[in-house]
CSV table of C-alpha atoms and ligand atoms in Angstrom, one decimal:
chain,number,residue,atom,x,y,z
A,1,MET,CA,7.8,41.2,-13.6
A,2,ASN,CA,5.9,42.5,-16.2
A,3,GLN,CA,2.3,42.9,-17.0
A,4,GLU,CA,1.1,39.8,-18.1
A,5,TYR,CA,3.2,38.5,-15.1
A,6,GLU,CA,0.6,41.2,-12.7
A,7,ARG,CA,-2.1,39.6,-15.2
A,8,ILE,CA,-2.5,36.6,-14.9
A,9,GLN,CA,-0.6,36.2,-11.2
A,10,SER,CA,-4.2,38.0,-10.2
A,11,LEU,CA,-6.3,36.1,-11.9
A,12,ILE,CA,-4.7,32.6,-10.6
A,13,SER,CA,-4.8,34.8,-7.0
A,14,TYR,CA,-8.6,34.8,-7.8
A,15,ALA,CA,-9.3,31.7,-8.8
A,16,GLU,CA,-7.4,30.1,-6.0
A,17,ASP,CA,-9.5,32.1,-3.4
A,18,CYS,CA,-12.8,31.3,-5.1
A,19,ALA,CA,-12.0,27.7,-4.9
A,20,VAL,CA,-10.9,27.0,-1.3
A,21,ASN,CA,-13.7,28.5,-0.1
A,22,ASP,CA,-16.2,26.9,-2.3
A,23,CYS,CA,-15.0,23.3,-1.4
A,24,SER,CA,-16.9,20.0,-0.7
A,25,CYS,CA,-14.1,18.3,0.1
A,26,LEU,CA,-15.3,14.1,-0.5
A,27,TYR,CA,-12.9,13.8,-2.5
A,28,ARG,CA,-9.7,16.5,-1.6
A,29,ASN,CA,-6.5,13.4,-0.5
A,30,GLY,CA,-5.5,13.4,2.9
A,31,PHE,CA,-2.2,12.5,1.7
A,32,HIS,CA,-1.3,13.1,-1.5
A,33,LEU,CA,-0.8,16.6,-3.3
A,34,MET,CA,-3.5,18.2,-5.2
A,35,PRO,CA,-3.4,21.3,-7.3
A,36,PRO,CA,-5.0,24.5,-5.0
A,37,THR,CA,-7.8,24.6,-7.7
A,38,GLY,CA,-8.2,23.8,-11.1
A,39,TRP,CA,-6.2,20.7,-12.8
A,40,LEU,CA,-2.9,19.0,-12.2
A,41,ASN,CA,-0.2,16.8,-14.5
A,42,ASP,CA,3.5,15.9,-14.1
A,43,PRO,CA,6.2,17.1,-11.3
A,44,ASN,CA,8.5,19.2,-11.9
A,45,GLY,CA,11.1,20.3,-10.6
A,46,LEU,CA,11.8,18.3,-7.9
A,47,CYS,CA,14.1,18.4,-5.6
A,48,LYS,CA,16.1,19.4,-2.4
A,49,TYR,CA,17.3,22.4,-1.6
A,50,LYS,CA,18.3,24.0,1.2
A,51,GLY,CA,16.7,21.9,3.4
A,52,GLU,CA,13.8,21.7,2.3
A,53,TYR,CA,12.6,19.5,-0.4
A,54,HIS,CA,10.9,21.7,-3.6
A,55,ILE,CA,8.1,20.6,-5.5
A,56,PHE,CA,6.8,21.7,-8.8
A,57,PHE,CA,4.3,20.7,-10.5
A,58,GLN,CA,2.6,21.4,-13.9
A,59,TYR,CA,-0.6,23.4,-13.0
A,60,SER,CA,-4.0,25.0,-14.6
A,61,PRO,CA,-5.4,27.4,-11.9
A,62,LEU,CA,-8.5,28.7,-14.5
A,63,GLU,CA,-9.7,25.9,-16.0
A,64,VAL,CA,-10.9,22.0,-14.3
A,65,SER,CA,-10.2,20.1,-17.8
A,66,GLY,CA,-6.9,21.7,-18.5
A,67,GLY,CA,-5.4,25.0,-20.2
A,68,MET,CA,-3.4,27.1,-20.2
A,69,LYS,CA,-0.2,25.5,-18.0
A,70,VAL,CA,1.7,27.1,-14.9
A,71,TRP,CA,3.8,26.3,-12.5
A,72,GLY,CA,2.1,25.6,-8.6
A,73,HIS,CA,5.2,24.9,-6.2
A,74,TYR,CA,4.7,23.7,-2.6
A,75,VAL,CA,7.9,23.0,-0.5
A,76,THR,CA,8.1,20.5,3.2
A,77,LYS,CA,11.1,19.9,4.7
A,78,ASP,CA,9.1,15.9,5.8
A,79,PHE,CA,7.1,15.3,3.8
A,80,VAL,CA,3.9,16.2,5.9
A,81,ASN,CA,3.7,19.8,6.7
A,82,TYR,CA,3.2,21.7,3.9
A,83,THR,CA,4.2,25.5,2.1
A,84,TYR,CA,2.1,26.2,-0.8
A,85,LEU,CA,4.2,29.6,-2.1
A,86,GLY,CA,2.2,30.1,-5.3
A,87,ALA,CA,2.5,30.2,-9.3
A,88,PRO,CA,6.4,31.3,-9.8
A,89,PHE,CA,6.8,30.8,-13.8
A,90,VAL,CA,3.8,31.9,-15.9
A,91,PRO,CA,3.3,31.9,-20.0
A,92,ASP,CA,4.2,35.9,-19.2
A,93,GLU,CA,6.9,35.5,-22.7
A,94,ASP,CA,6.7,35.2,-26.1
A,95,PHE,CA,8.9,32.0,-25.8
A,96,ASP,CA,6.2,30.4,-23.4
A,97,LYS,CA,3.8,31.9,-24.4
A,98,ASP,CA,1.0,28.8,-24.9
A,99,GLY,CA,2.8,26.5,-21.4
A,100,VAL,CA,5.6,26.5,-18.6
A,101,TYR,CA,5.3,22.4,-19.3
A,102,SER,CA,7.2,20.5,-18.3
A,103,GLY,CA,10.9,20.6,-16.9
A,104,SER,CA,13.9,19.5,-14.0
A,105,ALA,CA,15.6,21.7,-10.8
A,106,TYR,CA,19.7,20.9,-10.5
A,107,VAL,CA,20.9,22.8,-7.3
A,108,ASP,CA,24.2,23.1,-5.8
A,109,GLU,CA,25.9,25.7,-4.0
A,110,LYS,CA,26.2,28.4,-6.3
A,111,GLY,CA,21.7,28.5,-6.7
A,112,MET,CA,18.6,26.5,-8.1
A,113,HIS,CA,18.9,25.9,-11.4
A,114,ILE,CA,15.1,25.6,-13.1
A,115,PHE,CA,14.8,23.8,-17.0
A,116,TYR,CA,12.0,23.7,-18.9
A,117,THR,CA,10.0,23.9,-22.1
A,118,GLY,CA,8.3,26.9,-23.3
A,119,ASN,CA,5.7,25.9,-25.9
A,120,VAL,CA,4.8,28.3,-28.5
A,121,LYS,CA,2.4,27.5,-31.3
A,122,LEU,CA,2.7,30.1,-34.2
A,123,GLU,CA,-0.4,30.6,-35.6
A,124,GLY,CA,-1.4,29.3,-39.2
A,125,ASN,CA,-2.3,26.3,-41.1
A,126,TYR,CA,-0.3,24.1,-39.3
A,127,ASP,CA,-0.9,20.7,-37.5
A,128,TYR,CA,1.5,21.5,-33.8
A,129,THR,CA,2.9,18.1,-34.4
A,130,TYR,CA,5.2,18.5,-37.6
A,131,SER,CA,5.3,22.3,-37.7
A,132,GLY,CA,4.0,25.6,-36.1
A,133,ARG,CA,5.1,25.2,-32.6
A,134,ARG,CA,8.6,26.2,-30.5
A,135,ALA,CA,10.0,24.4,-28.2
A,136,ASP,CA,12.8,26.6,-26.2
A,137,THR,CA,14.7,24.7,-23.1
A,138,VAL,CA,15.0,27.9,-20.6
A,139,LEU,CA,16.8,28.8,-17.4
A,140,VAL,CA,15.2,30.3,-14.4
A,141,GLU,CA,18.2,31.1,-11.7
A,142,SER,CA,16.7,31.2,-7.6
A,143,LYS,CA,19.2,32.1,-4.8
A,144,ASP,CA,16.6,30.9,-2.1
A,145,GLY,CA,14.1,29.5,-3.8
A,146,ARG,CA,11.6,32.1,-3.8
A,147,THR,CA,12.6,34.8,-5.8
A,148,PHE,CA,14.1,33.6,-9.3
A,149,THR,CA,16.0,35.1,-11.7
A,150,GLN,CA,14.7,37.1,-15.1
A,151,LYS,CA,14.1,33.6,-17.3
A,152,SER,CA,16.7,33.0,-20.2
A,153,VAL,CA,16.6,30.9,-23.4
A,154,VAL,CA,19.0,28.6,-23.0
A,155,ILE,CA,18.2,26.4,-26.7
A,156,ASP,CA,16.5,27.9,-29.1
A,157,THR,CA,13.8,25.7,-30.9
A,158,ASP,CA,16.6,25.8,-34.9
A,159,GLU,CA,19.0,24.4,-32.1
A,160,TYR,CA,17.4,20.7,-32.9
A,161,PRO,CA,18.9,18.7,-35.2
A,162,GLU,CA,17.2,17.5,-38.0
A,163,GLY,CA,14.3,14.6,-38.3
A,164,TYR,CA,12.6,15.6,-35.2
A,165,SER,CA,9.3,16.8,-35.4
A,166,CYS,CA,8.1,20.1,-33.0
A,167,HIS,CA,7.5,17.9,-29.9
A,168,ILE,CA,11.1,17.9,-28.7
A,169,ARG,CA,10.9,18.5,-24.3
A,170,ASP,CA,10.8,17.8,-21.0
A,171,PRO,CA,14.5,19.0,-19.7
A,172,LYS,CA,16.3,16.9,-17.1
A,173,VAL,CA,19.4,18.0,-16.1
A,174,TRP,CA,21.9,16.4,-14.2
A,175,CYS,CA,26.1,16.9,-13.6
A,176,GLU,CA,28.6,14.3,-14.2
A,177,ASN,CA,32.6,14.9,-13.4
A,178,GLY,CA,32.1,18.7,-13.7
A,179,THR,CA,29.8,18.3,-16.9
A,180,TYR,CA,26.1,19.2,-17.4
A,181,TYR,CA,23.9,16.4,-18.6
A,182,MET,CA,20.5,17.8,-20.0
A,183,VAL,CA,18.4,15.0,-21.9
A,184,LEU,CA,14.7,16.2,-23.9
A,185,GLY,CA,12.1,13.7,-25.1
A,186,ALA,CA,12.0,14.0,-28.6
A,187,ARG,CA,9.1,12.4,-31.8
A,188,THR,CA,11.6,12.3,-35.4
A,189,SER,CA,9.6,13.6,-37.8
A,190,ASP,CA,8.9,9.9,-39.0
A,191,ASP,CA,7.0,9.2,-35.5
A,192,ASN,CA,10.3,7.6,-33.6
A,193,GLY,CA,10.4,7.9,-29.5
A,194,ARG,CA,14.1,9.0,-29.2
A,195,ILE,CA,16.1,10.4,-25.7
A,196,LEU,CA,18.2,14.3,-27.1
A,197,VAL,CA,21.4,14.5,-24.9
A,198,TYR,CA,23.4,17.9,-24.7
A,199,SER,CA,25.9,18.6,-22.3
A,200,SER,CA,27.7,21.7,-21.8
A,201,ASN,CA,30.2,23.3,-19.0
A,202,ASP,CA,28.6,26.6,-17.7
A,203,MET,CA,24.5,25.1,-17.8
A,204,TYR,CA,24.1,27.9,-20.5
A,205,LYS,CA,25.2,26.7,-23.2
A,206,TRP,CA,24.3,24.0,-24.4
A,207,SER,CA,25.2,21.5,-27.2
A,208,LEU,CA,24.0,18.2,-28.9
A,209,SER,CA,26.1,15.4,-27.4
A,210,GLY,CA,24.0,12.4,-29.3
A,211,GLU,CA,20.5,10.8,-28.8
A,212,ILE,CA,19.0,7.6,-27.6
A,213,SER,CA,17.0,4.6,-29.4
A,214,SER,CA,16.1,2.0,-29.5
A,215,LYS,CA,16.7,-1.4,-30.7
A,216,LYS,CA,14.0,-1.9,-32.7
A,217,PRO,CA,10.8,1.0,-32.7
A,218,PHE,CA,9.7,1.2,-29.9
A,219,ALA,CA,6.6,4.2,-29.6
A,220,TYR,CA,6.4,7.5,-31.4
A,221,MET,CA,7.1,9.5,-28.6
A,222,TRP,CA,9.0,9.7,-25.5
A,223,GLU,CA,8.5,12.5,-22.4
A,224,CYS,CA,9.4,13.1,-19.6
A,225,PRO,CA,13.2,11.4,-19.9
A,226,ASP,CA,15.2,10.7,-16.4
A,227,TYR,CA,18.3,9.0,-16.1
A,228,PHE,CA,20.0,8.3,-13.0
A,229,VAL,CA,22.6,5.8,-11.5
A,230,LEU,CA,20.8,3.4,-8.3
A,231,ASP,CA,22.7,0.7,-6.8
A,232,ASP,CA,25.2,1.1,-9.2
A,233,LYS,CA,23.2,0.5,-12.7
A,234,HIS,CA,22.1,3.2,-15.2
A,235,VAL,CA,18.8,3.9,-14.7
A,236,VAL,CA,16.8,5.9,-18.0
A,237,SER,CA,13.5,6.4,-17.7
A,238,PHE,CA,10.6,7.8,-20.7
A,239,SER,CA,6.8,8.0,-20.9
A,240,PRO,CA,6.5,6.8,-24.4
A,241,GLN,CA,3.0,7.2,-26.3
A,242,GLY,CA,2.2,4.5,-28.6
A,243,LEU,CA,2.4,1.2,-27.5
A,244,GLU,CA,-0.2,-1.5,-28.4
A,245,SER,CA,-1.3,-3.4,-25.3
A,246,GLY,CA,-0.8,-7.4,-24.5
A,247,LYS,CA,-2.1,-8.9,-21.8
A,248,TYR,CA,0.1,-8.3,-18.4
A,249,LYS,CA,1.8,-4.7,-20.4
A,250,PHE,CA,1.0,-1.7,-21.7
A,251,GLN,CA,-2.6,-1.4,-20.5
A,252,ASN,CA,-3.4,2.4,-20.1
A,253,ILE,CA,-3.1,4.8,-23.5
A,254,TYR,CA,0.3,5.5,-22.3
A,255,GLN,CA,3.6,4.1,-20.6
A,256,SER,CA,6.0,4.8,-17.9
A,257,GLY,CA,8.7,2.5,-17.0
A,258,TYR,CA,12.9,2.4,-16.9
A,259,VAL,CA,15.2,0.6,-19.0
A,260,VAL,CA,18.4,-0.8,-16.4
A,261,CYS,CA,21.5,-0.3,-18.9
A,262,ASP,CA,24.8,-1.4,-18.0
A,263,GLU,CA,27.2,0.7,-19.9
A,264,ALA,CA,27.3,4.4,-18.2
A,265,GLU,CA,26.7,6.9,-21.5
A,266,PRO,CA,23.2,4.0,-22.7
A,267,ARG,CA,22.8,5.2,-26.6
A,268,VAL,CA,20.7,1.9,-27.7
A,269,ILE,CA,18.5,0.8,-24.9
A,270,ASP,CA,16.7,-2.6,-25.2
A,271,GLU,CA,13.1,-2.1,-25.5
A,272,ASP,CA,12.6,-5.7,-23.8
A,273,LYS,CA,13.6,-4.5,-20.9
A,274,PHE,CA,12.1,-1.3,-20.2
A,275,VAL,CA,9.9,-2.1,-17.0
A,276,GLU,CA,6.8,-0.1,-16.7
A,277,TRP,CA,7.2,2.1,-13.3
A,278,ASP,CA,3.6,1.1,-11.7
A,279,MET,CA,0.6,-0.9,-13.4
A,280,GLY,CA,-2.4,0.8,-12.5
A,281,PHE,CA,-5.0,3.6,-14.0
A,282,ASP,CA,-3.6,6.6,-12.7
A,283,PHE,CA,0.4,7.2,-13.2
A,284,TYR,CA,1.8,9.1,-15.6
A,285,ALA,CA,5.4,11.5,-16.7
A,286,PRO,CA,7.6,11.2,-13.0
A,287,GLN,CA,10.4,12.7,-12.2
A,288,THR,CA,12.7,11.4,-9.6
A,289,PHE,CA,15.9,13.1,-7.6
A,290,LEU,CA,18.6,13.0,-5.3
A,291,ASP,CA,17.6,13.6,-1.5
A,292,ASP,CA,21.2,15.2,0.7
A,293,ASP,CA,20.4,11.2,3.0
A,294,GLY,CA,20.9,10.5,-0.8
A,295,ARG,CA,18.8,9.1,-1.5
A,296,ARG,CA,16.7,8.3,-5.4
A,297,ILE,CA,12.9,9.4,-4.5
A,298,LEU,CA,9.7,9.4,-7.7
A,299,ILE,CA,7.3,11.0,-7.7
A,300,GLY,CA,5.2,10.5,-11.1
A,301,TRP,CA,1.3,12.4,-12.1
A,302,ALA,CA,-1.3,10.0,-11.3
A,303,GLY,CA,-3.6,10.3,-13.6
A,304,MET,CA,-3.4,9.6,-17.2
A,305,PRO,CA,-3.3,12.3,-19.9
A,306,ASP,CA,-5.8,11.8,-23.1
A,307,ALA,CA,-7.9,8.1,-20.9
A,308,ARG,CA,-11.3,7.3,-22.0
A,309,TYR,CA,-11.8,7.6,-17.9
A,310,THR,CA,-12.7,10.0,-16.0
A,311,ASN,CA,-12.6,11.9,-12.2
A,312,GLY,CA,-16.6,11.5,-12.2
A,313,GLU,CA,-17.6,13.7,-9.7
A,314,ALA,CA,-14.3,15.5,-8.3
A,315,GLU,CA,-14.3,18.2,-11.1
A,316,THR,CA,-17.3,19.7,-9.4
A,317,GLU,CA,-15.4,19.8,-7.0
A,318,ASN,CA,-13.3,22.0,-9.2
A,319,TRP,CA,-10.0,20.4,-8.9
A,320,GLN,CA,-8.1,17.6,-11.3
A,321,HIS,CA,-5.6,15.0,-10.6
A,322,CYS,CA,-3.0,14.1,-8.0
A,323,LEU,CA,0.9,13.0,-7.2
A,324,THR,CA,1.7,10.3,-5.8
A,325,VAL,CA,3.8,9.7,-2.9
A,326,PRO,CA,6.7,9.7,-2.8
A,327,ARG,CA,9.4,6.7,-3.6
A,328,GLN,CA,12.0,5.5,-2.2
A,329,LEU,CA,13.9,3.9,-4.7
A,330,ARG,CA,16.6,1.0,-5.0
A,331,VAL,CA,17.9,-2.0,-6.6
A,332,ASP,CA,16.2,-5.5,-5.4
A,333,VAL,CA,16.1,-8.9,-7.0
A,334,ALA,CA,12.9,-9.7,-7.9
A,335,SER,CA,10.5,-12.5,-7.4
A,336,ASP,CA,11.2,-14.0,-11.2
A,337,GLY,CA,14.9,-13.6,-10.3
A,338,ASN,CA,15.5,-11.5,-12.4
A,339,LYS,CA,17.0,-7.3,-10.6
A,340,LYS,CA,13.9,-4.1,-10.8
A,341,VAL,CA,13.9,-1.1,-9.3
A,342,PHE,CA,11.5,-1.9,-6.2
A,343,GLN,CA,9.0,1.5,-5.4
A,344,THR,CA,8.6,2.3,-1.1
A,345,PRO,CA,6.5,5.2,-0.1
A,346,VAL,CA,9.2,7.7,2.5
A,347,LYS,CA,9.1,6.9,5.5
A,348,GLU,CA,7.8,10.0,6.0
A,349,VAL,CA,5.0,8.8,5.7
A,350,ASP,CA,4.9,6.2,7.8
A,351,SER,CA,5.1,9.0,10.1
A,352,MET,CA,1.6,10.2,9.2
A,353,ARG,CA,0.1,7.0,11.3
A,354,LEU,CA,-1.7,7.4,14.1
A,355,GLY,CA,-1.7,5.1,16.9
A,356,ASP,CA,-0.5,1.1,16.9
A,357,GLY,CA,-2.7,0.1,14.0
A,358,LEU,CA,-5.5,-2.3,14.6
A,359,ARG,CA,-4.6,-5.9,14.0
A,360,VAL,CA,-8.1,-7.1,11.4
A,361,LYS,CA,-10.0,-9.9,12.7
A,362,TRP,CA,-12.9,-9.4,10.9
A,363,ASP,CA,-14.3,-9.8,6.8
A,364,ARG,CA,-15.1,-7.0,6.9
A,365,LEU,CA,-14.4,-3.7,8.9
A,366,SER,CA,-16.1,0.1,8.6
A,367,CYS,CA,-13.3,3.0,9.2
A,368,GLU,CA,-14.8,6.1,9.6
A,369,ARG,CA,-10.9,7.6,7.8
A,370,ASP,CA,-11.2,8.2,4.4
A,371,CYS,CA,-6.9,8.3,5.1
A,372,LEU,CA,-5.2,4.3,6.0
A,373,ASP,CA,-2.4,2.2,5.5
A,374,VAL,CA,-2.9,-1.1,5.4
A,375,VAL,CA,-0.2,-3.1,6.2
A,376,CYS,CA,-0.8,-7.4,4.5
A,377,LYS,CA,1.6,-9.7,5.3
A,378,PHE,CA,1.4,-13.4,4.2
A,379,ASP,CA,2.2,-16.4,5.8
A,380,GLU,CA,6.0,-17.4,3.3
A,381,ASP,CA,4.8,-20.9,3.2
A,382,LYS,CA,1.3,-19.6,1.5
A,383,CYS,CA,2.6,-16.8,0.0
A,384,THR,CA,1.0,-18.1,-3.8
A,385,GLU,CA,-2.6,-19.2,-2.2
A,386,PRO,CA,-5.2,-16.5,-4.1
A,387,PHE,CA,-6.8,-14.0,-1.8
A,388,SER,CA,-8.4,-10.3,-2.3
A,389,ILE,CA,-9.1,-7.3,-0.6
A,390,THR,CA,-11.8,-5.2,-2.1
A,391,VAL,CA,-12.4,-1.2,-0.4
A,392,ALA,CA,-15.5,0.8,-0.6
A,393,ASP,CA,-17.3,-2.3,-2.4
A,394,GLY,CA,-16.1,-1.2,-5.6
A,395,VAL,CA,-12.5,-2.0,-5.6
A,396,THR,CA,-11.3,-4.9,-6.0
A,397,PHE,CA,-7.4,-6.1,-5.6
A,398,THR,CA,-7.0,-9.9,-6.6
A,399,TYR,CA,-4.3,-11.8,-6.3
A,400,THR,CA,-5.5,-15.3,-8.5
A,401,GLY,CA,-1.6,-17.4,-7.3
A,402,GLN,CA,-0.8,-16.7,-10.0
A,403,ASP,CA,-2.4,-13.0,-11.4
A,404,ILE,CA,-2.9,-9.9,-9.6
A,405,GLU,CA,-5.8,-8.7,-10.9
A,406,LEU,CA,-7.4,-4.8,-10.1
A,407,THR,CA,-10.5,-4.2,-10.8
A,408,LEU,CA,-13.2,-1.5,-10.0
A,409,ASP,CA,-17.3,-1.1,-10.7
A,410,GLU,CA,-18.5,1.7,-13.2
A,411,GLU,CA,-19.6,3.8,-9.1
A,412,CYS,CA,-16.0,3.5,-8.3
A,413,GLY,CA,-14.1,3.5,-11.3
A,414,LYS,CA,-15.7,6.0,-14.1
A,415,GLY,CA,-14.7,4.2,-16.5
A,416,ARG,CA,-11.1,2.3,-14.9
A,417,ASP,CA,-12.1,-1.7,-15.7
A,418,ILE,CA,-9.6,-4.6,-15.2
A,419,ARG,CA,-5.4,-3.9,-14.6
A,420,LYS,CA,-3.3,-7.4,-14.7
A,421,SER,CA,0.4,-8.1,-14.0
A,422,TYR,CA,1.8,-11.4,-14.1
A,423,ILE,CA,3.8,-12.4,-10.3
A,424,SER,CA,5.1,-15.8,-8.7
A,425,TYR,CA,4.1,-15.1,-5.2
A,426,VAL,CA,2.9,-12.0,-3.0
A,427,LYS,CA,4.3,-11.8,0.5
A,428,SER,CA,3.6,-8.7,1.5
A,429,LEU,CA,0.7,-6.0,0.0
A,430,ARG,CA,0.8,-2.4,1.8
A,431,ILE,CA,-2.4,0.2,0.7
A,432,LEU,CA,-2.5,3.5,0.6
A,433,VAL,CA,-5.7,3.7,0.8
A,434,ASP,CA,-6.8,8.3,0.2
A,435,SER,CA,-10.0,10.1,0.0
A,436,SER,CA,-10.0,9.3,-4.0
A,437,ILE,CA,-6.8,7.1,-4.6
A,438,ILE,CA,-5.5,4.0,-3.4
A,439,GLU,CA,-1.2,3.5,-4.1
A,440,TYR,CA,-1.2,-0.7,-4.4
A,441,TYR,CA,2.9,-1.8,-3.1
A,442,ILE,CA,3.3,-5.7,-3.7
A,443,ASN,CA,6.6,-7.4,-2.1
A,444,ASP,CA,7.3,-4.0,-0.9
A,445,GLY,CA,7.9,-2.8,-3.6
A,446,GLU,CA,8.6,-5.0,-6.8
A,447,GLN,CA,5.2,-3.8,-8.2
A,448,VAL,CA,3.1,-0.5,-7.8
A,449,PHE,CA,-0.6,-0.2,-9.2
A,450,THR,CA,-2.1,3.6,-8.4
A,451,THR,CA,-5.8,4.1,-9.5
A,452,ARG,CA,-7.6,6.7,-8.9
A,453,TYR,CA,-12.0,5.9,-7.8
A,454,TYR,CA,-14.0,7.4,-6.5
A,455,LYS,CA,-16.9,6.4,-3.2
A,456,LYS,CA,-19.9,8.1,-2.5
A,457,ASP,CA,-19.6,8.9,0.8
A,458,LYS,CA,-16.7,9.2,3.3
A,459,GLY,CA,-15.0,6.9,5.8
A,460,THR,CA,-13.6,3.8,4.3
A,461,VAL,CA,-15.1,0.7,3.8
A,462,LEU,CA,-12.3,-2.8,3.6
A,463,SER,CA,-13.2,-6.6,2.8
A,464,PHE,CA,-11.1,-8.9,2.8
A,465,ASP,CA,-10.3,-12.2,1.4
A,466,THR,CA,-6.8,-13.2,2.9
A,467,LYS,CA,-7.4,-16.6,4.8
A,468,GLY,CA,-4.3,-16.7,6.9
A,469,ALA,CA,-3.0,-13.3,7.0
A,470,ASP,CA,-1.5,-10.9,9.2
A,471,ILE,CA,-3.0,-7.8,8.3
A,472,THR,CA,-3.0,-4.1,9.7
A,473,VAL,CA,-4.8,-0.8,9.1
A,474,PHE,CA,-3.3,1.6,10.7
A,475,PRO,CA,-5.5,5.9,10.7
A,476,MET,CA,-2.9,8.3,9.0
A,477,LYS,CA,-3.6,12.2,9.8
A,478,SER,CA,-3.4,14.4,6.4
A,479,MET,CA,-0.8,16.0,5.9
A,480,ASN,CA,-0.8,20.1,6.6
A,481,ILE,CA,-0.9,22.8,3.5
A,482,GLU,CA,-0.6,26.6,4.7
A,483,PHE,CA,-1.6,29.6,2.2
A,484,PRO,CA,1.1,31.7,3.0
A,485,TYR,CA,-0.3,33.9,-0.2
A,486,ASN,CA,-4.0,33.8,-0.4
A,487,GLY,CA,-4.0,34.3,3.7
A,488,PHE,CA,-6.3,31.6,4.2
A,489,GLY,CA,-5.9,28.8,6.6
A,490,VAL,CA,-5.9,25.3,6.9
A,491,GLU,CA,-8.5,24.5,8.5
A,492,ASP,CA,-10.4,26.7,6.0
A,493,TYR,CA,-9.6,25.1,3.3
A,494,GLN,CA,-9.2,21.1,4.1
A,495,CYS,CA,-9.9,18.1,4.2
A,496,VAL,CA,-9.6,16.5,7.3
A,497,SER,CA,-9.8,12.4,7.3
B,1,LIG,C1,3.5,15.3,-19.8
B,1,LIG,C2,3.2,16.4,-20.8
B,1,LIG,C3,4.9,16.6,-21.1
B,1,LIG,C4,4.4,18.3,-21.5
B,1,LIG,C5,3.7,18.4,-19.9
B,1,LIG,C6,2.8,20.2,-20.6
B,1,LIG,O1,2.6,14.5,-19.2
B,1,LIG,O2,2.9,16.0,-21.6
B,1,LIG,O3,5.4,16.1,-22.6
B,1,LIG,O4,5.7,19.2,-21.1
B,1,LIG,O5,2.5,17.4,-20.1
B,1,LIG,O6,1.9,19.9,-19.2
């Protein structure tokens, strides 16, 4: 541990201590992970190791609008009870001095192997896109998931291939038949998104084994790549920047989605098969991992970089952004007859329901709680009939019989207006409502919409225009988070709804 490490850690502890005591808690969520204080973006280093899930995240504890990037670290055995373990990786070396950027964890019997990008901006007159930035790939290891070895550079920026801009980052590592593979998100010098594929026999020495491109140009940068096999399908996931929006697609400034490929080592993907993970306003840079039960679990950042909409007064609580709930993935047949990756909240989320739920017989329901799980089933024969459900009098989910429309008014939306998708029928809808985020799962996860929203008071008002639907509302308890490092307890900190 060097002096810079100590200096940054003491600033972080101080910021976390102050923030926790100040929290007024209208917008802090009950079952979505947030930064203890300051800014959060991408989920990082997701893995299950020695019985615990590790959820690291991009974290700027000192600035609520983002700034110095470190990794924050939560662990949990059950996605209900969490422990915050502090910020293990901070920019304390020359090769990561401007940010410990995103990355992943690979776990095996030897330990946890964490790969991330060390962001460095050279001093001088640079544009930092085509010149002036370094992005070494760095490795840190751990035997106990708590203490970590020294950082070491495994791919130096100078080793990246010719023809690329300085934007190369976000290593995701996996192993196949004894060989380790790494994908890195990249932007070529002539502004095309790519994924670089490296391989290694030992995780220390890596060599370039190819690149993944698209048939036609498809966005200028691909961030946060991921690759995995799901139900015998080969899935390439990434977050492209620079796509033009259409009526039902690419409605946010940046996207994230996947392509299901037929071949085992995809090199040229068909961009026409790109499917967005989430159709809402706030979803980016997801990452997946496999747990001991063979579940492929995805967690996304419930945020959007460079968006015109904001998080409004939540910033006055001195924090910004959160993660989605963990979602289990599976390949299934969608309403249009094609195979798709479906996403549903992991079953542990169900265990936060309190009681047997309330069958809705009214048009309007006022709940004391901020955390609800709303389960709607539509009559099989009538699942093309229009309906709408409104949360907090300002967030309306409408099915027109053909389109889904998620609309937010100015007060709740802070600039979020409308997002649309096409779907030929809706037979089920699950709505996870939290203090300032809502996730909508349509047809058992065929489509998902995630949005942040900002209400005026505690409690949740629901309005239904849903003839003949069978709707149950479950109040939800909050997750527990322990903060052993700073000596404060859950009661002082958490907004228990
Ligand atoms: C995605 C991203 C990554 C980068 C990180 C920095 O949101 O831009 O590409 O590593 O955020 O925080």
